């Protein structure tokens, strides 16, 4: 059963799994204008505490204002700020979609639910990357986060021990890495053209306390034998030396002359411990590799994926957690398969597409590990794989729901075109961490009138529901889940 089959004008209530806070109504969708008056009015701009208007008096405050700009606000004020921001963003879509906007009322014609709060507010990050640069005292071997910009030439690296979103374990690894590089004979790599070797360190943890560290290194002109000596020193520091207090479960090392590269371009070398850590979401366990994507807030990820699951395949029967309703799910930008796997019990088949081959390998492992047998994961660029796959899916018959969770750059135009022009897709769920960026272009192309010049020939989608989810407390960012139907 779809949430709004045949454009029904009745109001639906999902009594099943969607996570509603006490201050969030469970009304999910209506095309009836009478419901619009019940939408929550945008709240006034949150009152900032008086201290926020004062100039920062320390480097710690300056860094907190960069990394966690909302740290001075109460959590309720943070949620209000984000809710209003999402409403302003969605109004941009409305101005371009006459069917989504009521000029007489000046309101959206689809509900925007109250933002779903994060169950964990402090120390929630399960992945942190610490940079290396000159500190406040001028020491070039300082591990932390940047204040200032390279363009202005005023970058200062500040220790992040005070940041509210950072768990203590991450801070501990960063301190121990700083101790290590300061006693190392090698210089840090501050800028690639100036030489140096030691670069940033990434720390990943799970809810069980397992810890993975990945050290990035520029080999410059060192031989492999010379690099091996410093790798051995690094292992010794974290397994037998002062860094052993971190109790690392995994220590990886990546040599690269590029700022960022994949495992295929420069393999992650396991120097110590286990090759993976695992995390559980909605009763499923997921393998996390060194470069695998995983939501940075596990508790909020459960809220997000539960929301996505219920919008993709609503479960309207009480007491039946995993009622299979048929149809197929197309998961674009599937990563390690978390969305598809958590929805798999409600559909006949899940087909995931992902660019990063290591992530596809993880997705396949995750499906097998959880005994999920109806998932297929395909490596490759979505804009290349999807058009051919669509012709295959159209020949199989049956319903098709699509979910997309792209990076901040949004979907490639060819992906939007393939989704828009596939008539069997009646429901599409778009998850975006930056809806005001390129994702807005995707929204407009999904919903605009047919455009032969852009080869958008399929019937337009209409936005029918938006659900913000706070994945990043103390920052202005959140995830927006937007349901499109036609």
Tab-separated table of C-alpha atoms in Angstrom:
chain	number	residue	atom	x	y	z
A	1	UNK	CA	0.000	0.000	0.000
A	2	UNK	CA	1.440	3.330	-0.951
A	3	UNK	CA	1.080	6.370	1.275
A	4	UNK	CA	-0.904	8.374	-1.228
A	5	UNK	CA	-2.102	5.943	-3.847
A	6	UNK	CA	-3.886	7.414	-6.839
A	7	UNK	CA	-3.446	10.911	-5.442
A	8	UNK	CA	-5.982	10.272	-2.719
A	9	UNK	CA	-6.995	13.449	-0.884
A	10	UNK	CA	-7.515	11.682	2.406
A	11	UNK	CA	-5.177	12.002	5.357
A	12	UNK	CA	-2.969	9.064	6.258
A	13	UNK	CA	-1.446	8.240	9.604
A	14	UNK	CA	1.522	5.920	9.887
A	15	UNK	CA	1.138	4.206	13.245
A	16	UNK	CA	4.074	1.960	12.714
A	17	UNK	CA	7.737	2.796	12.767
A	18	UNK	CA	8.312	6.438	11.919
A	19	UNK	CA	10.080	8.041	14.848
A	20	UNK	CA	7.876	10.825	16.221
A	21	UNK	CA	9.064	12.849	19.155
A	22	UNK	CA	6.502	14.039	21.729
A	23	UNK	CA	6.472	17.390	20.014
A	24	UNK	CA	6.119	15.870	16.544
A	25	UNK	CA	2.701	14.993	15.108
A	26	UNK	CA	2.458	11.632	13.349
A	27	UNK	CA	0.482	13.134	10.468
A	28	UNK	CA	2.610	12.286	7.476
A	29	UNK	CA	0.862	13.319	4.307
A	30	UNK	CA	-2.164	15.052	2.931
A	31	UNK	CA	-3.045	16.701	-0.342
A	32	UNK	CA	-6.039	18.333	1.305
A	33	UNK	CA	-5.600	22.104	1.640
A	34	UNK	CA	-7.508	22.061	4.917
A	35	UNK	CA	-4.540	20.372	6.551
A	36	UNK	CA	-2.204	23.212	5.635
A	37	UNK	CA	-3.563	25.382	8.381
A	38	UNK	CA	-2.374	22.785	10.856
A	39	UNK	CA	1.222	22.996	9.712
A	40	UNK	CA	3.528	24.355	12.320
A	41	UNK	CA	4.292	27.996	11.699
A	42	UNK	CA	7.944	28.903	11.327
A	43	UNK	CA	9.246	29.869	14.697
A	44	UNK	CA	11.074	33.057	15.356
A	45	UNK	CA	14.844	33.176	15.096
A	46	UNK	CA	16.314	31.566	18.202
A	47	UNK	CA	17.600	33.972	20.782
A	48	UNK	CA	21.303	33.601	21.120
A	49	UNK	CA	22.867	33.890	24.495
A	50	UNK	CA	24.451	37.172	25.215
A	51	UNK	CA	27.945	35.674	25.188
A	52	UNK	CA	27.614	34.809	21.476
A	53	UNK	CA	27.611	38.512	20.606
A	54	UNK	CA	30.865	39.025	22.439
A	55	UNK	CA	34.152	38.533	20.567
A	56	UNK	CA	35.743	35.136	21.300
A	57	UNK	CA	38.369	35.424	23.980
A	58	UNK	CA	40.267	32.208	23.303
A	59	UNK	CA	41.435	29.966	20.478
A	60	UNK	CA	39.204	27.224	21.857
A	61	UNK	CA	36.119	29.413	21.451
A	62	UNK	CA	37.175	30.410	17.953
A	63	UNK	CA	37.537	26.773	16.975
A	64	UNK	CA	34.196	25.847	18.553
A	65	UNK	CA	32.553	28.649	16.564
A	66	UNK	CA	33.994	27.139	13.356
A	67	UNK	CA	33.350	23.440	13.974
A	68	UNK	CA	30.198	23.621	16.134
A	69	UNK	CA	28.682	27.082	15.450
A	70	UNK	CA	25.527	26.411	17.515
A	71	UNK	CA	27.339	25.260	20.658
A	72	UNK	CA	26.221	28.335	22.619
A	73	UNK	CA	22.511	27.584	22.063
A	74	UNK	CA	20.329	25.196	24.026
A	75	UNK	CA	19.383	22.072	22.078
A	76	UNK	CA	15.779	23.254	21.697
A	77	UNK	CA	17.059	26.499	20.190
A	78	UNK	CA	19.294	24.545	17.838
A	79	UNK	CA	16.343	22.482	16.588
A	80	UNK	CA	14.241	25.593	16.088
A	81	UNK	CA	17.051	27.203	14.108
A	82	UNK	CA	17.389	24.153	11.846
A	83	UNK	CA	13.638	23.792	11.358
A	84	UNK	CA	13.342	27.374	10.163
A	85	UNK	CA	16.339	26.919	7.880
A	86	UNK	CA	14.774	23.872	6.226
A	87	UNK	CA	11.509	25.746	5.707
A	88	UNK	CA	13.393	28.576	3.982
A	89	UNK	CA	15.176	26.080	1.741
A	90	UNK	CA	11.972	24.305	0.761
A	91	UNK	CA	10.332	27.612	-0.070
A	92	UNK	CA	12.897	27.906	-2.880
A	93	UNK	CA	11.464	24.729	-4.377
A	94	UNK	CA	7.955	26.056	-3.951
A	95	UNK	CA	8.670	29.236	-5.884
A	96	UNK	CA	9.554	27.076	-8.886
A	97	UNK	CA	6.709	24.582	-8.463
A	98	UNK	CA	3.239	26.045	-8.782
A	99	UNK	CA	1.644	22.749	-7.790
A	100	UNK	CA	3.609	22.790	-4.512
A	101	UNK	CA	2.827	26.358	-3.504
A	102	UNK	CA	-0.363	28.178	-2.661
A	103	UNK	CA	0.121	31.884	-3.482
A	104	UNK	CA	-3.074	32.801	-1.662
A	105	UNK	CA	-1.874	31.198	1.522
A	106	UNK	CA	1.832	31.724	0.951
A	107	UNK	CA	2.498	28.285	2.374
A	108	UNK	CA	3.883	24.985	1.221
A	109	UNK	CA	1.220	22.567	0.080
A	110	UNK	CA	3.077	19.599	1.541
A	111	UNK	CA	3.818	19.046	5.219
A	112	UNK	CA	7.216	19.618	6.750
A	113	UNK	CA	7.358	17.644	9.958
A	114	UNK	CA	9.068	18.981	13.043
A	115	UNK	CA	12.726	18.047	12.983
A	116	UNK	CA	13.426	14.670	14.569
A	117	UNK	CA	16.043	15.187	17.312
A	118	UNK	CA	19.225	13.204	17.729
A	119	UNK	CA	18.995	10.746	20.630
A	120	UNK	CA	22.628	11.615	21.464
A	121	UNK	CA	23.767	15.232	21.553
A	122	UNK	CA	27.358	15.231	22.833
A	123	UNK	CA	30.306	13.110	21.728
A	124	UNK	CA	28.194	11.511	19.014
A	125	UNK	CA	30.706	11.437	16.157
A	126	UNK	CA	31.971	7.985	15.191
A	127	UNK	CA	34.442	9.388	12.659
A	128	UNK	CA	36.801	12.359	13.028
A	129	UNK	CA	39.701	13.549	10.896
A	130	UNK	CA	42.406	15.616	12.607
A	131	UNK	CA	44.750	17.816	10.577
A	132	UNK	CA	48.430	18.611	11.131
A	133	UNK	CA	49.728	22.177	10.952
A	134	UNK	CA	51.261	25.005	12.974
A	135	UNK	CA	49.692	25.455	16.346
A	136	UNK	CA	49.059	28.582	18.360
A	137	UNK	CA	52.590	28.296	19.735
A	138	UNK	CA	54.067	27.921	16.238
A	139	UNK	CA	54.822	24.206	16.534
A	140	UNK	CA	54.277	22.735	13.038
A	141	UNK	CA	53.544	19.315	14.520
A	142	UNK	CA	50.207	20.224	16.077
A	143	UNK	CA	47.216	17.896	15.591
A	144	UNK	CA	43.749	19.408	15.618
A	145	UNK	CA	41.440	21.553	13.498
A	146	UNK	CA	41.965	24.691	11.451
A	147	UNK	CA	41.052	28.235	12.352
A	148	UNK	CA	41.667	30.670	9.505
A	149	UNK	CA	42.027	30.093	5.771
A	150	UNK	CA	44.808	29.198	3.381
A	151	UNK	CA	43.817	32.082	1.102
A	152	UNK	CA	44.413	34.596	3.861
A	153	UNK	CA	47.508	32.757	5.046
A	154	UNK	CA	46.386	32.779	8.686
A	155	UNK	CA	45.744	29.090	9.358
A	156	UNK	CA	46.280	28.008	12.961
A	157	UNK	CA	45.810	24.391	14.078
A	158	UNK	CA	43.971	24.226	17.400
A	159	UNK	CA	43.560	21.206	19.666
A	160	UNK	CA	39.949	19.928	19.683
A	161	UNK	CA	39.712	18.524	23.205
A	162	UNK	CA	36.881	20.912	24.113
A	163	UNK	CA	34.590	20.245	21.141
A	164	UNK	CA	31.158	18.984	22.198
A	165	UNK	CA	30.565	16.660	19.249
A	166	UNK	CA	33.835	14.776	19.648
A	167	UNK	CA	34.064	11.625	21.813
A	168	UNK	CA	36.918	11.335	24.267
A	169	UNK	CA	38.432	8.349	22.458
A	170	UNK	CA	38.965	10.419	19.301
A	171	UNK	CA	40.637	13.175	21.284
A	172	UNK	CA	42.894	10.637	22.983
A	173	UNK	CA	44.093	9.162	19.674
A	174	UNK	CA	44.755	12.669	18.311
A	175	UNK	CA	46.862	13.534	21.362
A	176	UNK	CA	48.866	10.322	21.065
A	177	UNK	CA	49.434	10.875	17.348
A	178	UNK	CA	50.681	14.375	18.103
A	179	UNK	CA	53.110	12.963	20.663
A	180	UNK	CA	54.344	10.479	18.067
A	181	UNK	CA	54.991	12.904	15.209
A	182	UNK	CA	56.684	15.352	17.578
A	183	UNK	CA	59.288	12.748	18.496
A	184	UNK	CA	59.621	11.569	14.886
A	185	UNK	CA	62.633	12.673	12.819
A	186	UNK	CA	60.340	13.324	9.828
A	187	UNK	CA	58.702	16.677	9.222
A	188	UNK	CA	54.943	17.122	8.761
A	189	UNK	CA	53.505	17.661	5.295
A	190	UNK	CA	51.856	21.069	5.672
A	191	UNK	CA	51.768	21.846	1.962
A	192	UNK	CA	52.618	19.329	-0.732
A	193	UNK	CA	55.049	21.588	-2.573
A	194	UNK	CA	57.085	22.257	0.591
A	195	UNK	CA	57.837	18.618	1.442
A	196	UNK	CA	57.254	16.766	4.693
A	197	UNK	CA	55.573	13.465	5.431
A	198	UNK	CA	53.160	13.184	8.366
A	199	UNK	CA	49.627	14.205	7.481
A	200	UNK	CA	46.215	13.897	9.124
A	201	UNK	CA	44.822	11.021	11.138
A	202	UNK	CA	41.256	9.664	10.965
A	203	UNK	CA	39.681	7.930	13.963
A	204	UNK	CA	36.631	5.671	13.667
A	205	UNK	CA	34.758	4.111	16.597
A	206	UNK	CA	31.570	2.139	17.170
A	207	UNK	CA	29.092	1.960	20.029
A	208	UNK	CA	31.004	-0.970	21.546
A	209	UNK	CA	34.133	1.163	21.877
A	210	UNK	CA	36.108	-0.494	19.063
A	211	UNK	CA	38.607	1.955	17.616
A	212	UNK	CA	40.246	2.261	14.209
A	213	UNK	CA	42.940	4.802	13.313
A	214	UNK	CA	44.093	5.651	9.780
A	215	UNK	CA	47.339	7.613	9.383
A	216	UNK	CA	47.960	9.436	6.085
A	217	UNK	CA	51.549	9.821	4.919
A	218	UNK	CA	53.321	11.523	2.000
A	219	UNK	CA	56.324	9.362	0.975
A	220	UNK	CA	58.028	12.166	-0.976
A	221	UNK	CA	61.367	10.653	-2.096
A	222	UNK	CA	61.685	8.025	0.650
A	223	UNK	CA	62.346	4.447	-0.393
A	224	UNK	CA	59.972	1.699	0.696
A	225	UNK	CA	62.638	0.449	3.096
A	226	UNK	CA	62.846	3.891	4.719
A	227	UNK	CA	59.065	4.172	4.941
A	228	UNK	CA	58.937	0.716	6.546
A	229	UNK	CA	61.114	1.940	9.435
A	230	UNK	CA	58.682	4.740	10.261
A	231	UNK	CA	55.673	2.437	9.933
A	232	UNK	CA	57.295	0.122	12.470
A	233	UNK	CA	57.853	3.086	14.806
A	234	UNK	CA	54.182	4.041	14.431
A	235	UNK	CA	53.026	0.519	15.277
A	236	UNK	CA	55.358	0.368	18.252
A	237	UNK	CA	54.072	3.692	19.583
A	238	UNK	CA	50.424	2.574	19.491
A	239	UNK	CA	50.904	-1.035	20.593
A	240	UNK	CA	53.753	-0.957	23.101
A	241	UNK	CA	54.568	2.712	23.666
A	242	UNK	CA	52.597	5.660	25.131
A	243	UNK	CA	49.914	5.345	22.432
A	244	UNK	CA	48.944	1.880	23.687
A	245	UNK	CA	46.525	3.601	26.093
A	246	UNK	CA	44.263	4.078	23.042
A	247	UNK	CA	43.818	0.288	22.764
A	248	UNK	CA	43.457	0.432	18.992
A	249	UNK	CA	41.608	-2.447	17.385
A	250	UNK	CA	42.860	-1.428	13.918
A	251	UNK	CA	45.738	0.717	12.683
A	252	UNK	CA	45.853	1.583	8.980
A	253	UNK	CA	48.445	3.484	6.958
A	254	UNK	CA	47.981	5.087	3.545
A	255	UNK	CA	50.852	6.447	1.461
A	256	UNK	CA	49.763	9.023	-1.062
A	257	UNK	CA	51.098	12.001	-2.969
A	258	UNK	CA	47.509	13.229	-3.471
A	259	UNK	CA	45.325	15.078	-1.004
A	260	UNK	CA	42.623	12.407	-1.240
A	261	UNK	CA	42.610	9.042	-2.979
A	262	UNK	CA	40.665	5.817	-2.904
A	263	UNK	CA	41.731	2.382	-1.724
A	264	UNK	CA	42.073	1.374	-5.378
A	265	UNK	CA	44.445	4.285	-6.077
A	266	UNK	CA	46.539	3.779	-2.954
A	267	UNK	CA	45.631	0.765	-0.785
A	268	UNK	CA	45.058	1.162	2.915
A	269	UNK	CA	47.738	-0.907	4.619
A	270	UNK	CA	46.683	-2.727	7.779
A	271	UNK	CA	49.602	-2.373	10.190
A	272	UNK	CA	47.918	-3.776	13.288
A	273	UNK	CA	44.700	-5.439	14.399
A	274	UNK	CA	41.478	-6.247	12.605
A	275	UNK	CA	40.606	-5.061	9.066
A	276	UNK	CA	37.108	-3.922	10.053
A	277	UNK	CA	34.901	-2.795	12.883
A	278	UNK	CA	31.148	-3.400	12.994
A	279	UNK	CA	28.174	-1.235	13.882
A	280	UNK	CA	24.526	-2.117	14.447
A	281	UNK	CA	21.581	-0.159	13.035
A	282	UNK	CA	17.935	-1.208	13.364
A	283	UNK	CA	18.951	-4.749	14.261
A	284	UNK	CA	21.378	-5.195	11.350
A	285	UNK	CA	25.170	-5.272	11.648
A	286	UNK	CA	27.322	-3.382	9.158
A	287	UNK	CA	31.004	-3.784	8.384
A	288	UNK	CA	33.029	-0.577	8.401
A	289	UNK	CA	36.224	-0.498	6.349
A	290	UNK	CA	38.868	2.204	6.524
A	291	UNK	CA	37.246	4.310	3.797
A	292	UNK	CA	33.635	3.108	3.975
A	293	UNK	CA	30.845	5.662	4.312
A	294	UNK	CA	28.793	5.387	7.465
A	295	UNK	CA	26.612	8.041	9.075
A	296	UNK	CA	28.678	9.857	11.716
A	297	UNK	CA	25.958	9.595	14.364
A	298	UNK	CA	24.832	5.990	14.934
A	299	UNK	CA	21.861	6.824	17.159
A	300	UNK	CA	20.536	9.448	14.749
A	301	UNK	CA	21.220	7.089	11.832
A	302	UNK	CA	18.625	4.736	13.301
A	303	UNK	CA	16.118	7.599	13.297
A	304	UNK	CA	17.069	8.524	9.724
A	305	UNK	CA	16.961	5.004	8.285
A	306	UNK	CA	13.726	4.229	10.101
A	307	UNK	CA	12.190	7.333	8.548
A	308	UNK	CA	13.475	6.447	5.073
A	309	UNK	CA	12.203	2.887	5.421
A	310	UNK	CA	8.687	3.995	6.307
A	311	UNK	CA	8.528	6.517	3.497
A	312	UNK	CA	9.837	4.074	0.903
A	313	UNK	CA	7.565	1.220	1.936
A	314	UNK	CA	4.935	2.270	4.495
A	315	UNK	CA	3.957	-0.413	6.983
A	316	UNK	CA	0.436	0.519	8.034
A	317	UNK	CA	-0.477	-2.615	9.975
A	318	UNK	CA	0.122	-2.559	13.694
A	319	UNK	CA	2.080	-5.394	15.217
A	320	UNK	CA	3.685	-6.496	11.961
A	321	UNK	CA	7.184	-5.110	11.975
A	322	UNK	CA	8.346	-6.539	8.674
A	323	UNK	CA	5.385	-7.163	6.426
A	324	UNK	CA	6.562	-7.705	2.866
A	325	UNK	CA	4.496	-5.548	0.517
A	326	UNK	CA	6.117	-6.548	-2.755
A	327	UNK	CA	7.687	-4.314	-5.416
A	328	UNK	CA	11.384	-3.547	-5.896
A	329	UNK	CA	13.644	-0.934	-4.357
A	330	UNK	CA	16.295	0.897	-6.354
A	331	UNK	CA	18.976	2.278	-4.016
A	332	UNK	CA	21.134	4.863	-5.815
A	333	UNK	CA	24.419	5.851	-4.131
A	334	UNK	CA	23.895	2.905	-1.783
A	335	UNK	CA	27.257	3.054	0.011
A	336	UNK	CA	27.691	-0.024	2.193
A	337	UNK	CA	24.039	-0.975	1.680
A	338	UNK	CA	22.554	0.291	4.952
A	339	UNK	CA	19.339	1.728	3.510
A	340	UNK	CA	18.613	-1.180	1.181
A	341	UNK	CA	19.353	-3.832	3.793
A	342	UNK	CA	17.162	-2.196	6.451
A	343	UNK	CA	14.275	-2.074	3.940
A	344	UNK	CA	14.899	-5.508	2.392
A	345	UNK	CA	12.313	-7.385	4.447
A	346	UNK	CA	9.506	-5.247	3.037
A	347	UNK	CA	10.256	-5.633	-0.670
A	348	UNK	CA	10.853	-8.386	-3.192
A	349	UNK	CA	14.273	-7.167	-4.291
A	350	UNK	CA	16.800	-4.406	-3.607
A	351	UNK	CA	19.168	-3.210	-6.323
A	352	UNK	CA	21.935	-0.894	-5.125
A	353	UNK	CA	24.366	1.159	-7.208
A	354	UNK	CA	27.611	2.540	-5.766
A	355	UNK	CA	30.725	4.135	-7.255
A	356	UNK	CA	33.275	2.972	-4.658
A	357	UNK	CA	34.176	-0.677	-5.193
A	358	UNK	CA	35.234	-1.211	-1.575
A	359	UNK	CA	31.811	0.014	-0.451
A	360	UNK	CA	30.129	-2.457	-2.826
A	361	UNK	CA	32.260	-5.231	-1.362
A	362	UNK	CA	31.177	-4.140	2.112
A	363	UNK	CA	27.518	-3.991	1.015
A	364	UNK	CA	27.634	-7.535	-0.340
A	365	UNK	CA	29.308	-8.734	2.846
A	366	UNK	CA	26.728	-6.903	4.986
A	367	UNK	CA	23.833	-8.531	3.135
A	368	UNK	CA	25.349	-12.000	3.510
A	369	UNK	CA	26.344	-11.391	7.144
A	370	UNK	CA	22.733	-10.450	7.982
A	371	UNK	CA	21.316	-13.342	5.921
A	372	UNK	CA	19.615	-10.921	3.524
A	373	UNK	CA	19.248	-12.744	0.235
A	374	UNK	CA	17.249	-10.327	-1.917
A	375	UNK	CA	19.882	-7.596	-2.368
A	376	UNK	CA	22.071	-7.048	-5.419
A	377	UNK	CA	24.806	-4.391	-5.403
A	378	UNK	CA	26.326	-3.080	-8.630
A	379	UNK	CA	29.607	-1.101	-8.789
A	380	UNK	CA	29.976	1.863	-11.119
A	381	UNK	CA	28.902	5.430	-11.770
A	382	UNK	CA	25.160	5.760	-11.356
A	383	UNK	CA	24.924	7.911	-14.487
A	384	UNK	CA	26.494	5.068	-16.483
A	385	UNK	CA	24.798	2.065	-14.841
A	386	UNK	CA	21.300	3.444	-14.304
A	387	UNK	CA	20.065	4.121	-17.882
A	388	UNK	CA	20.737	0.538	-18.987
A	389	UNK	CA	19.397	-0.877	-15.736
A	390	UNK	CA	16.144	1.038	-16.166
A	391	UNK	CA	15.314	-0.740	-19.401
A	392	UNK	CA	15.900	-4.047	-17.624
A	393	UNK	CA	13.693	-3.075	-14.683
A	394	UNK	CA	10.888	-1.857	-16.910
A	395	UNK	CA	10.667	-5.292	-18.531
A	396	UNK	CA	10.261	-7.096	-15.212
A	397	UNK	CA	7.004	-5.361	-14.329
A	398	UNK	CA	5.798	-4.660	-10.803
A	399	UNK	CA	6.161	-1.520	-8.756
A	400	UNK	CA	9.446	0.283	-8.301
A	401	UNK	CA	10.460	2.671	-5.527
A	402	UNK	CA	13.697	4.628	-5.675
A	403	UNK	CA	15.778	6.040	-2.846
A	404	UNK	CA	18.778	8.287	-3.463
A	405	UNK	CA	21.343	9.393	-0.908
A	406	UNK	CA	24.022	11.251	-2.881
A	407	UNK	CA	27.016	13.209	-1.679
A	408	UNK	CA	26.773	16.977	-1.318
A	409	UNK	CA	27.299	17.405	-5.055
A	410	UNK	CA	23.883	15.840	-5.679
A	411	UNK	CA	22.881	13.521	-8.512
A	412	UNK	CA	24.362	13.657	-12.002
A	413	UNK	CA	21.837	15.077	-14.542
A	414	UNK	CA	21.801	11.739	-16.368
A	415	UNK	CA	20.719	10.003	-13.144
A	416	UNK	CA	17.893	12.488	-12.643
A	417	UNK	CA	16.866	11.980	-16.268
A	418	UNK	CA	16.824	8.184	-15.902
A	419	UNK	CA	14.716	8.371	-12.736
A	420	UNK	CA	12.351	10.961	-14.152
A	421	UNK	CA	11.826	9.067	-17.426
A	422	UNK	CA	11.117	5.680	-15.822
A	423	UNK	CA	7.300	5.516	-15.559
A	424	UNK	CA	7.319	2.538	-13.168
A	425	UNK	CA	8.877	4.704	-10.417
A	426	UNK	CA	5.884	6.171	-8.605
A	427	UNK	CA	7.661	7.023	-5.367
A	428	UNK	CA	11.128	8.502	-4.829
A	429	UNK	CA	12.787	9.318	-1.509
A	430	UNK	CA	15.678	11.795	-1.640
A	431	UNK	CA	18.026	12.060	1.357
A	432	UNK	CA	20.205	15.173	1.365
A	433	UNK	CA	22.620	16.672	3.864
A	434	UNK	CA	22.812	19.850	1.751
A	435	UNK	CA	19.415	20.505	0.138
A	436	UNK	CA	20.239	24.144	-0.539
A	437	UNK	CA	23.099	23.185	-2.863
A	438	UNK	CA	23.102	21.098	-6.025
A	439	UNK	CA	20.335	18.919	-4.596
A	440	UNK	CA	17.902	21.792	-5.201
A	441	UNK	CA	18.665	21.551	-8.921
A	442	UNK	CA	17.814	17.851	-8.723
A	443	UNK	CA	14.525	18.651	-6.955
A	444	UNK	CA	13.505	21.130	-9.628
A	445	UNK	CA	14.331	18.783	-12.495
A	446	UNK	CA	12.335	15.991	-10.896
A	447	UNK	CA	9.316	18.246	-10.525
A	448	UNK	CA	9.400	20.577	-13.552
A	449	UNK	CA	7.172	20.324	-16.606
A	450	UNK	CA	8.475	17.978	-19.327
A	451	UNK	CA	11.505	19.579	-20.983
A	452	UNK	CA	12.547	18.137	-24.338
A	453	UNK	CA	15.766	20.167	-24.366
A	454	UNK	CA	16.896	18.514	-21.125
A	455	UNK	CA	15.399	15.173	-22.246
A	456	UNK	CA	13.066	15.174	-19.241
A	457	UNK	CA	10.120	13.474	-20.886
A	458	UNK	CA	8.520	11.568	-17.998
A	459	UNK	CA	5.657	12.785	-15.859
A	460	UNK	CA	6.724	15.211	-13.161
A	461	UNK	CA	7.067	14.178	-9.541
A	462	UNK	CA	5.493	16.233	-6.777
A	463	UNK	CA	6.996	16.725	-3.308
A	464	UNK	CA	4.514	15.378	-0.765
A	465	UNK	CA	6.377	15.308	2.544
A	466	UNK	CA	9.619	16.574	4.098
A	467	UNK	CA	11.173	15.224	7.302
A	468	UNK	CA	14.312	16.894	8.732
A	469	UNK	CA	16.477	14.672	10.947
A	470	UNK	CA	19.143	16.163	13.207
A	471	UNK	CA	22.267	14.130	12.513
A	472	UNK	CA	24.741	16.810	13.629
A	473	UNK	CA	23.949	18.504	16.983
A	474	UNK	CA	25.782	21.784	17.697
A	475	UNK	CA	26.202	22.434	13.965
A	476	UNK	CA	23.754	24.137	11.551
A	477	UNK	CA	23.478	20.972	9.450
A	478	UNK	CA	20.890	18.204	9.374
A	479	UNK	CA	19.606	15.556	6.981
A	480	UNK	CA	16.472	16.274	4.954
A	481	UNK	CA	14.328	13.383	3.776
A	482	UNK	CA	12.046	14.472	0.944
A	483	UNK	CA	9.304	12.256	-0.489
A	484	UNK	CA	8.320	12.696	-4.151
A	485	UNK	CA	5.338	10.971	-5.727
A	486	UNK	CA	3.497	10.903	-9.031
